[in-house]
Amino acid sequence: MAVERTFSIIKPDATERNLTGGVNAVIEKAGLRIIAQKRIQMTRKQAETFYAVHSARPFFGELVDFMISAPVVVQVLEGENAIAKYRDVMGATDPSKAAEGTIRKLFAKSIGENSVHGSDAAETARIEIAQFFSGNEIAG
Ligand code: ATP
Ligand code: MG
């Protein structure tokens, strides 16, 4: 297994409930290192670009409105097999289907307001990291 980097977002439902530290504790307990992190207010354009793959889905408008409804924390996580590992740590998209101990089981409110994002593949991880971080903001 190789050391990988993945992109994470702590979403508005979590930042609003002061859960940044709670989410980060689960990430670090799983052995992933937070090698870049910043709290930002996403613009509508940034959110539309980020979730462009879902632009034809019926929930797209709702998803973009949600992502700009409050600040988010964008992160780069590093570790062995980080992309798949973080997907496991996050849990299923729908928190009612998420496994015990996962971030979404612990914290998510609904399938839409589900507390975290994580990249789904190496190529998307690269693209997503580059959308929000310049190289000198990442210290691994
Ligand atoms: P993410 O890409 O945010 O990590 P995911 O990969 O688990 O989540 P996707 O299928 O990529 O799930 O959906 C992206 C996001 O769109 C979900 O995390 C959720 O916030 C929202 N979403 C997905 N399905 C629905 C739905 N049926 N209703 C409302 N929002 C949804
Ligand atoms: Mg996804």
Short mmCIF file of N, CA and C and ligand atoms in Angstrom, two decimals:
data_model
loop_
_atom_site.label_atom_id
_atom_site.label_comp_id
_atom_site.label_asym_id
_atom_site.label_seq_id
_atom_site.Cartn_x
_atom_site.Cartn_y
_atom_site.Cartn_z
N MET A 1 0.84 -1.21 0.00
CA MET A 1 0.00 0.00 0.00
C MET A 1 0.87 1.26 0.00
N ALA A 2 0.40 2.25 -0.67
CA ALA A 2 1.19 3.47 -0.80
C ALA A 2 0.63 4.58 0.08
N VAL A 3 1.50 5.52 0.43
CA VAL A 3 1.03 6.72 1.12
C VAL A 3 0.32 7.59 0.08
N GLU A 4 -0.90 7.97 0.40
CA GLU A 4 -1.71 8.78 -0.51
C GLU A 4 -2.17 10.06 0.19
N ARG A 5 -2.67 10.98 -0.64
CA ARG A 5 -3.34 12.18 -0.11
C ARG A 5 -4.77 12.19 -0.61
N THR A 6 -5.67 12.64 0.25
CA THR A 6 -7.06 12.79 -0.15
C THR A 6 -7.56 14.15 0.30
N PHE A 7 -8.65 14.59 -0.31
CA PHE A 7 -9.23 15.90 0.01
C PHE A 7 -10.48 15.69 0.86
N SER A 8 -10.60 16.49 1.91
CA SER A 8 -11.74 16.39 2.83
C SER A 8 -12.38 17.76 3.00
N ILE A 9 -13.69 17.75 3.18
CA ILE A 9 -14.39 18.98 3.59
C ILE A 9 -15.22 18.65 4.83
N ILE A 10 -15.06 19.47 5.86
CA ILE A 10 -16.00 19.44 6.99
C ILE A 10 -17.11 20.42 6.60
N LYS A 11 -18.30 19.87 6.39
CA LYS A 11 -19.40 20.61 5.75
C LYS A 11 -20.12 21.55 6.73
N PRO A 12 -20.97 22.46 6.21
CA PRO A 12 -21.62 23.47 7.05
C PRO A 12 -22.41 22.92 8.24
N ASP A 13 -23.07 21.78 8.10
CA ASP A 13 -23.85 21.27 9.25
C ASP A 13 -22.94 20.96 10.43
N ALA A 14 -21.68 20.58 10.13
CA ALA A 14 -20.73 20.25 11.20
C ALA A 14 -20.06 21.50 11.76
N THR A 15 -19.64 22.43 10.89
CA THR A 15 -18.99 23.65 11.42
C THR A 15 -19.99 24.44 12.26
N GLU A 16 -21.26 24.48 11.82
CA GLU A 16 -22.29 25.23 12.57
C GLU A 16 -22.51 24.67 13.97
N ARG A 17 -22.34 23.36 14.12
CA ARG A 17 -22.56 22.73 15.43
C ARG A 17 -21.25 22.59 16.22
N ASN A 18 -20.18 23.29 15.75
CA ASN A 18 -18.91 23.33 16.47
C ASN A 18 -18.27 21.94 16.57
N LEU A 19 -18.37 21.19 15.47
CA LEU A 19 -17.89 19.81 15.47
C LEU A 19 -16.56 19.63 14.73
N THR A 20 -15.86 20.73 14.39
CA THR A 20 -14.59 20.59 13.66
C THR A 20 -13.61 19.70 14.43
N GLY A 21 -13.46 19.98 15.71
CA GLY A 21 -12.53 19.18 16.52
C GLY A 21 -12.99 17.73 16.67
N GLY A 22 -14.29 17.55 16.80
CA GLY A 22 -14.85 16.19 16.91
C GLY A 22 -14.57 15.37 15.67
N VAL A 23 -14.77 15.97 14.50
CA VAL A 23 -14.48 15.27 13.24
C VAL A 23 -12.98 15.00 13.15
N ASN A 24 -12.16 16.00 13.47
CA ASN A 24 -10.71 15.82 13.36
C ASN A 24 -10.20 14.72 14.29
N ALA A 25 -10.82 14.59 15.45
CA ALA A 25 -10.41 13.52 16.38
C ALA A 25 -10.63 12.15 15.76
N VAL A 26 -11.75 11.97 15.06
CA VAL A 26 -12.02 10.67 14.41
C VAL A 26 -11.01 10.43 13.29
N ILE A 27 -10.71 11.48 12.51
CA ILE A 27 -9.73 11.37 11.42
C ILE A 27 -8.37 10.94 11.97
N GLU A 28 -7.93 11.61 13.02
CA GLU A 28 -6.59 11.32 13.55
C GLU A 28 -6.54 9.97 14.24
N LYS A 29 -7.62 9.59 14.90
CA LYS A 29 -7.67 8.28 15.56
C LYS A 29 -7.55 7.15 14.53
N ALA A 30 -8.03 7.42 13.32
CA ALA A 30 -7.95 6.42 12.24
C ALA A 30 -6.55 6.35 11.62
N GLY A 31 -5.64 7.21 12.05
CA GLY A 31 -4.27 7.17 11.55
C GLY A 31 -4.01 8.06 10.36
N LEU A 32 -4.98 8.90 10.01
CA LEU A 32 -4.77 9.86 8.92
C LEU A 32 -4.22 11.15 9.50
N ARG A 33 -3.28 11.76 8.76
CA ARG A 33 -2.65 13.01 9.22
C ARG A 33 -3.26 14.19 8.47
N ILE A 34 -3.61 15.25 9.20
CA ILE A 34 -4.14 16.47 8.57
C ILE A 34 -2.94 17.33 8.21
N ILE A 35 -2.59 17.35 6.90
CA ILE A 35 -1.35 18.04 6.49
C ILE A 35 -1.61 19.41 5.89
N ALA A 36 -2.91 19.77 5.73
CA ALA A 36 -3.30 21.14 5.35
C ALA A 36 -4.74 21.31 5.79
N GLN A 37 -5.06 22.54 6.21
CA GLN A 37 -6.42 22.78 6.71
C GLN A 37 -6.70 24.28 6.72
N LYS A 38 -7.86 24.68 6.22
CA LYS A 38 -8.28 26.08 6.39
C LYS A 38 -9.79 26.18 6.38
N ARG A 39 -10.27 27.17 7.12
CA ARG A 39 -11.71 27.42 7.20
C ARG A 39 -12.04 28.53 6.21
N ILE A 40 -12.99 28.27 5.32
CA ILE A 40 -13.34 29.23 4.28
C ILE A 40 -14.86 29.33 4.14
N GLN A 41 -15.31 30.44 3.59
CA GLN A 41 -16.70 30.55 3.13
C GLN A 41 -16.67 30.27 1.63
N MET A 42 -17.22 29.15 1.21
CA MET A 42 -17.22 28.82 -0.23
C MET A 42 -18.12 29.78 -0.99
N THR A 43 -17.70 30.15 -2.19
CA THR A 43 -18.58 30.93 -3.06
C THR A 43 -19.50 29.96 -3.82
N ARG A 44 -20.58 30.51 -4.36
CA ARG A 44 -21.49 29.67 -5.16
C ARG A 44 -20.73 29.03 -6.33
N LYS A 45 -19.88 29.83 -6.97
CA LYS A 45 -19.12 29.33 -8.12
C LYS A 45 -18.20 28.17 -7.72
N GLN A 46 -17.52 28.33 -6.59
CA GLN A 46 -16.64 27.25 -6.11
C GLN A 46 -17.43 25.97 -5.85
N ALA A 47 -18.60 26.12 -5.20
CA ALA A 47 -19.41 24.93 -4.88
C ALA A 47 -19.94 24.28 -6.15
N GLU A 48 -20.35 25.09 -7.12
CA GLU A 48 -20.86 24.54 -8.39
C GLU A 48 -19.75 23.80 -9.14
N THR A 49 -18.55 24.37 -9.13
CA THR A 49 -17.41 23.71 -9.78
C THR A 49 -17.07 22.41 -9.06
N PHE A 50 -17.04 22.47 -7.74
CA PHE A 50 -16.64 21.31 -6.95
C PHE A 50 -17.58 20.12 -7.19
N TYR A 51 -18.89 20.39 -7.21
CA TYR A 51 -19.88 19.32 -7.37
C TYR A 51 -20.44 19.26 -8.79
N ALA A 52 -19.68 19.74 -9.78
CA ALA A 52 -20.15 19.77 -11.18
C ALA A 52 -20.61 18.40 -11.67
N VAL A 53 -19.97 17.33 -11.17
CA VAL A 53 -20.33 15.97 -11.59
C VAL A 53 -21.80 15.65 -11.25
N HIS A 54 -22.35 16.36 -10.28
CA HIS A 54 -23.75 16.13 -9.87
C HIS A 54 -24.72 17.17 -10.44
N SER A 55 -24.28 17.97 -11.43
CA SER A 55 -25.10 19.11 -11.86
C SER A 55 -26.45 18.72 -12.47
N ALA A 56 -26.55 17.49 -12.98
CA ALA A 56 -27.83 17.07 -13.57
C ALA A 56 -28.76 16.40 -12.54
N ARG A 57 -28.27 16.19 -11.31
CA ARG A 57 -29.06 15.48 -10.30
C ARG A 57 -30.10 16.42 -9.71
N PRO A 58 -31.25 15.87 -9.28
CA PRO A 58 -32.33 16.73 -8.76
C PRO A 58 -31.95 17.50 -7.50
N PHE A 59 -30.97 16.97 -6.74
CA PHE A 59 -30.59 17.63 -5.48
C PHE A 59 -29.47 18.66 -5.66
N PHE A 60 -29.04 18.94 -6.90
CA PHE A 60 -27.86 19.79 -7.12
C PHE A 60 -28.03 21.20 -6.51
N GLY A 61 -29.17 21.83 -6.77
CA GLY A 61 -29.40 23.18 -6.26
C GLY A 61 -29.36 23.23 -4.74
N GLU A 62 -30.02 22.26 -4.14
CA GLU A 62 -30.06 22.12 -2.68
C GLU A 62 -28.64 21.89 -2.12
N LEU A 63 -27.87 21.08 -2.84
CA LEU A 63 -26.50 20.76 -2.40
C LEU A 63 -25.61 22.01 -2.43
N VAL A 64 -25.71 22.78 -3.50
CA VAL A 64 -24.91 24.00 -3.61
C VAL A 64 -25.34 25.01 -2.54
N ASP A 65 -26.64 25.19 -2.37
CA ASP A 65 -27.14 26.12 -1.32
C ASP A 65 -26.61 25.71 0.05
N PHE A 66 -26.64 24.42 0.32
CA PHE A 66 -26.15 23.91 1.61
C PHE A 66 -24.66 24.19 1.78
N MET A 67 -23.86 23.94 0.74
CA MET A 67 -22.40 24.07 0.87
C MET A 67 -21.95 25.52 1.09
N ILE A 68 -22.82 26.48 0.73
CA ILE A 68 -22.45 27.89 0.95
C ILE A 68 -23.24 28.51 2.10
N SER A 69 -23.97 27.69 2.85
CA SER A 69 -24.85 28.20 3.92
C SER A 69 -24.09 28.60 5.18
N ALA A 70 -22.84 28.18 5.30
CA ALA A 70 -22.01 28.49 6.47
C ALA A 70 -20.57 28.14 6.07
N PRO A 71 -19.59 28.55 6.88
CA PRO A 71 -18.21 28.19 6.54
C PRO A 71 -17.99 26.67 6.49
N VAL A 72 -16.98 26.27 5.73
CA VAL A 72 -16.54 24.88 5.70
C VAL A 72 -15.06 24.85 6.07
N VAL A 73 -14.56 23.67 6.43
CA VAL A 73 -13.12 23.48 6.65
C VAL A 73 -12.63 22.52 5.57
N VAL A 74 -11.73 23.02 4.73
CA VAL A 74 -11.14 22.17 3.68
C VAL A 74 -9.81 21.64 4.19
N GLN A 75 -9.53 20.38 3.84
CA GLN A 75 -8.36 19.71 4.40
C GLN A 75 -7.68 18.81 3.37
N VAL A 76 -6.40 18.59 3.56
CA VAL A 76 -5.69 17.51 2.87
C VAL A 76 -5.29 16.49 3.93
N LEU A 77 -5.64 15.24 3.71
CA LEU A 77 -5.31 14.16 4.64
C LEU A 77 -4.29 13.24 3.97
N GLU A 78 -3.34 12.75 4.75
CA GLU A 78 -2.30 11.88 4.21
C GLU A 78 -2.18 10.62 5.05
N GLY A 79 -1.93 9.50 4.38
CA GLY A 79 -1.70 8.24 5.09
C GLY A 79 -1.71 7.07 4.12
N GLU A 80 -1.41 5.89 4.66
CA GLU A 80 -1.48 4.66 3.86
C GLU A 80 -2.89 4.51 3.34
N ASN A 81 -3.02 4.35 2.03
CA ASN A 81 -4.33 4.04 1.44
C ASN A 81 -5.39 5.09 1.84
N ALA A 82 -4.97 6.37 1.89
CA ALA A 82 -5.79 7.42 2.50
C ALA A 82 -7.16 7.60 1.83
N ILE A 83 -7.22 7.40 0.52
CA ILE A 83 -8.49 7.68 -0.18
C ILE A 83 -9.57 6.70 0.27
N ALA A 84 -9.28 5.41 0.17
CA ALA A 84 -10.26 4.40 0.60
C ALA A 84 -10.47 4.43 2.11
N LYS A 85 -9.37 4.64 2.85
CA LYS A 85 -9.49 4.65 4.30
C LYS A 85 -10.42 5.77 4.77
N TYR A 86 -10.28 6.96 4.20
CA TYR A 86 -11.14 8.06 4.64
C TYR A 86 -12.60 7.80 4.27
N ARG A 87 -12.84 7.18 3.09
CA ARG A 87 -14.22 6.81 2.73
C ARG A 87 -14.81 5.88 3.80
N ASP A 88 -13.99 4.95 4.29
CA ASP A 88 -14.46 4.05 5.37
C ASP A 88 -14.73 4.83 6.65
N VAL A 89 -13.83 5.75 6.99
CA VAL A 89 -13.97 6.52 8.22
C VAL A 89 -15.20 7.43 8.15
N MET A 90 -15.51 7.94 6.95
CA MET A 90 -16.70 8.81 6.78
C MET A 90 -17.99 8.04 6.96
N GLY A 91 -18.07 6.83 6.42
CA GLY A 91 -19.31 6.06 6.44
C GLY A 91 -20.17 6.36 5.23
N ALA A 92 -21.28 5.63 5.11
CA ALA A 92 -22.17 5.75 3.95
C ALA A 92 -22.74 7.17 3.82
N THR A 93 -23.03 7.55 2.57
CA THR A 93 -23.59 8.88 2.28
C THR A 93 -24.82 9.16 3.15
N ASP A 94 -25.70 8.16 3.25
CA ASP A 94 -26.91 8.28 4.08
C ASP A 94 -26.57 7.82 5.50
N PRO A 95 -26.60 8.74 6.47
CA PRO A 95 -26.16 8.38 7.83
C PRO A 95 -26.96 7.23 8.45
N SER A 96 -28.20 7.02 7.99
CA SER A 96 -28.97 5.91 8.56
C SER A 96 -28.40 4.56 8.11
N LYS A 97 -27.55 4.59 7.07
CA LYS A 97 -26.92 3.35 6.59
C LYS A 97 -25.43 3.29 6.97
N ALA A 98 -24.95 4.28 7.70
CA ALA A 98 -23.51 4.35 8.03
C ALA A 98 -23.19 3.43 9.21
N ALA A 99 -22.00 2.83 9.15
CA ALA A 99 -21.56 1.91 10.20
C ALA A 99 -21.25 2.66 11.51
N GLU A 100 -21.37 1.93 12.61
CA GLU A 100 -21.04 2.46 13.94
C GLU A 100 -19.62 3.03 13.94
N GLY A 101 -19.45 4.16 14.60
CA GLY A 101 -18.12 4.74 14.76
C GLY A 101 -17.66 5.61 13.62
N THR A 102 -18.42 5.59 12.50
CA THR A 102 -18.03 6.45 11.37
C THR A 102 -18.46 7.90 11.65
N ILE A 103 -17.83 8.83 10.93
CA ILE A 103 -18.14 10.25 11.15
C ILE A 103 -19.61 10.53 10.86
N ARG A 104 -20.13 9.96 9.77
CA ARG A 104 -21.52 10.25 9.42
C ARG A 104 -22.49 9.60 10.40
N LYS A 105 -22.15 8.41 10.92
CA LYS A 105 -23.02 7.80 11.94
C LYS A 105 -23.01 8.66 13.20
N LEU A 106 -21.83 9.16 13.56
CA LEU A 106 -21.70 9.94 14.79
C LEU A 106 -22.37 11.31 14.68
N PHE A 107 -22.21 11.97 13.51
CA PHE A 107 -22.51 13.40 13.45
C PHE A 107 -23.53 13.83 12.40
N ALA A 108 -23.70 13.08 11.28
CA ALA A 108 -24.49 13.62 10.17
C ALA A 108 -25.97 13.76 10.53
N LYS A 109 -26.61 14.76 9.90
CA LYS A 109 -28.03 15.02 10.16
C LYS A 109 -28.93 14.31 9.17
N SER A 110 -28.48 14.17 7.91
CA SER A 110 -29.32 13.60 6.85
C SER A 110 -28.44 13.25 5.66
N ILE A 111 -29.03 12.66 4.62
CA ILE A 111 -28.26 12.31 3.42
C ILE A 111 -27.67 13.55 2.75
N GLY A 112 -28.33 14.69 2.87
CA GLY A 112 -27.80 15.93 2.30
C GLY A 112 -26.81 16.59 3.25
N GLU A 113 -27.22 16.75 4.51
CA GLU A 113 -26.38 17.42 5.51
C GLU A 113 -25.58 16.35 6.25
N ASN A 114 -24.53 15.86 5.55
CA ASN A 114 -23.87 14.65 6.04
C ASN A 114 -22.43 14.89 6.49
N SER A 115 -22.15 16.10 6.94
CA SER A 115 -20.97 16.47 7.75
C SER A 115 -19.61 16.48 7.07
N VAL A 116 -19.36 15.56 6.14
CA VAL A 116 -18.04 15.50 5.52
C VAL A 116 -18.10 15.10 4.05
N HIS A 117 -17.07 15.51 3.33
CA HIS A 117 -16.80 15.03 1.97
C HIS A 117 -15.44 14.36 1.97
N GLY A 118 -15.27 13.34 1.15
CA GLY A 118 -13.95 12.76 0.90
C GLY A 118 -13.84 12.36 -0.56
N SER A 119 -12.67 12.55 -1.15
CA SER A 119 -12.45 12.19 -2.56
C SER A 119 -12.74 10.71 -2.79
N ASP A 120 -13.19 10.38 -4.01
CA ASP A 120 -13.55 8.98 -4.29
C ASP A 120 -12.51 8.24 -5.12
N ALA A 121 -11.44 8.91 -5.59
CA ALA A 121 -10.41 8.24 -6.39
C ALA A 121 -9.18 9.14 -6.45
N ALA A 122 -8.06 8.56 -6.91
CA ALA A 122 -6.80 9.31 -6.93
C ALA A 122 -6.87 10.55 -7.80
N GLU A 123 -7.49 10.41 -8.96
CA GLU A 123 -7.55 11.54 -9.89
C GLU A 123 -8.43 12.66 -9.33
N THR A 124 -9.59 12.30 -8.76
CA THR A 124 -10.45 13.35 -8.17
C THR A 124 -9.76 13.98 -6.97
N ALA A 125 -9.01 13.21 -6.20
CA ALA A 125 -8.28 13.78 -5.05
C ALA A 125 -7.32 14.87 -5.53
N ARG A 126 -6.58 14.58 -6.59
CA ARG A 126 -5.62 15.56 -7.13
C ARG A 126 -6.34 16.84 -7.57
N ILE A 127 -7.43 16.67 -8.30
CA ILE A 127 -8.17 17.82 -8.83
C ILE A 127 -8.77 18.64 -7.68
N GLU A 128 -9.35 17.96 -6.70
CA GLU A 128 -10.01 18.65 -5.58
C GLU A 128 -8.99 19.38 -4.70
N ILE A 129 -7.85 18.75 -4.43
CA ILE A 129 -6.81 19.42 -3.64
C ILE A 129 -6.36 20.69 -4.37
N ALA A 130 -6.15 20.58 -5.67
CA ALA A 130 -5.66 21.73 -6.45
C ALA A 130 -6.70 22.85 -6.52
N GLN A 131 -7.99 22.51 -6.39
CA GLN A 131 -9.01 23.58 -6.42
C GLN A 131 -8.90 24.49 -5.19
N PHE A 132 -8.44 23.95 -4.07
CA PHE A 132 -8.48 24.72 -2.82
C PHE A 132 -7.12 25.03 -2.19
N PHE A 133 -6.06 24.33 -2.59
CA PHE A 133 -4.76 24.55 -1.96
C PHE A 133 -3.67 24.76 -3.00
N SER A 134 -2.76 25.69 -2.71
CA SER A 134 -1.54 25.79 -3.51
C SER A 134 -0.47 24.95 -2.80
N GLY A 135 0.54 24.54 -3.55
CA GLY A 135 1.54 23.59 -3.05
C GLY A 135 2.16 24.03 -1.73
N ASN A 136 2.43 25.33 -1.57
CA ASN A 136 3.12 25.75 -0.35
C ASN A 136 2.20 25.84 0.87
N GLU A 137 0.92 25.53 0.70
CA GLU A 137 0.01 25.47 1.84
C GLU A 137 -0.09 24.05 2.41
N ILE A 138 0.57 23.11 1.77
CA ILE A 138 0.50 21.70 2.19
C ILE A 138 1.87 21.31 2.74
N ALA A 139 1.88 20.92 4.02
CA ALA A 139 3.15 20.53 4.64
C ALA A 139 3.02 19.12 5.20
N GLY A 140 3.43 18.14 4.40
CA GLY A 140 3.26 16.74 4.78
C GLY A 140 4.47 16.21 5.54
P1 ATP B 1 -19.27 13.46 -1.02
O1 ATP B 1 -19.02 13.52 -2.53
O2 ATP B 1 -19.82 14.74 -0.47
O3 ATP B 1 -18.07 12.95 -0.30
P2 ATP B 1 -20.56 10.90 -1.34
O4 ATP B 1 -19.44 10.61 -2.28
O5 ATP B 1 -20.79 9.97 -0.19
O6 ATP B 1 -20.40 12.36 -0.73
P3 ATP B 1 -22.20 11.57 -3.62
O7 ATP B 1 -23.08 10.58 -4.29
O8 ATP B 1 -20.93 11.98 -4.29
O9 ATP B 1 -21.92 11.03 -2.14
O10 ATP B 1 -23.08 12.86 -3.33
C1 ATP B 1 -22.47 14.10 -3.05
C2 ATP B 1 -23.24 14.80 -1.97
O11 ATP B 1 -24.52 15.17 -2.48
C3 ATP B 1 -23.56 13.95 -0.75
O12 ATP B 1 -22.52 13.88 0.20
C4 ATP B 1 -24.75 14.70 -0.17
O13 ATP B 1 -24.33 15.85 0.55
C5 ATP B 1 -25.49 15.12 -1.44
N1 ATP B 1 -26.51 14.13 -1.79
C6 ATP B 1 -26.31 12.92 -2.35
N2 ATP B 1 -27.47 12.26 -2.55
C7 ATP B 1 -28.44 13.10 -2.10
C8 ATP B 1 -29.87 13.02 -2.03
N3 ATP B 1 -30.52 11.95 -2.44
N4 ATP B 1 -30.51 14.09 -1.50
C9 ATP B 1 -29.85 15.19 -1.07
N5 ATP B 1 -28.52 15.33 -1.13
C10 ATP B 1 -27.82 14.31 -1.62
MG MG B 2 -18.85 11.92 -3.86
#
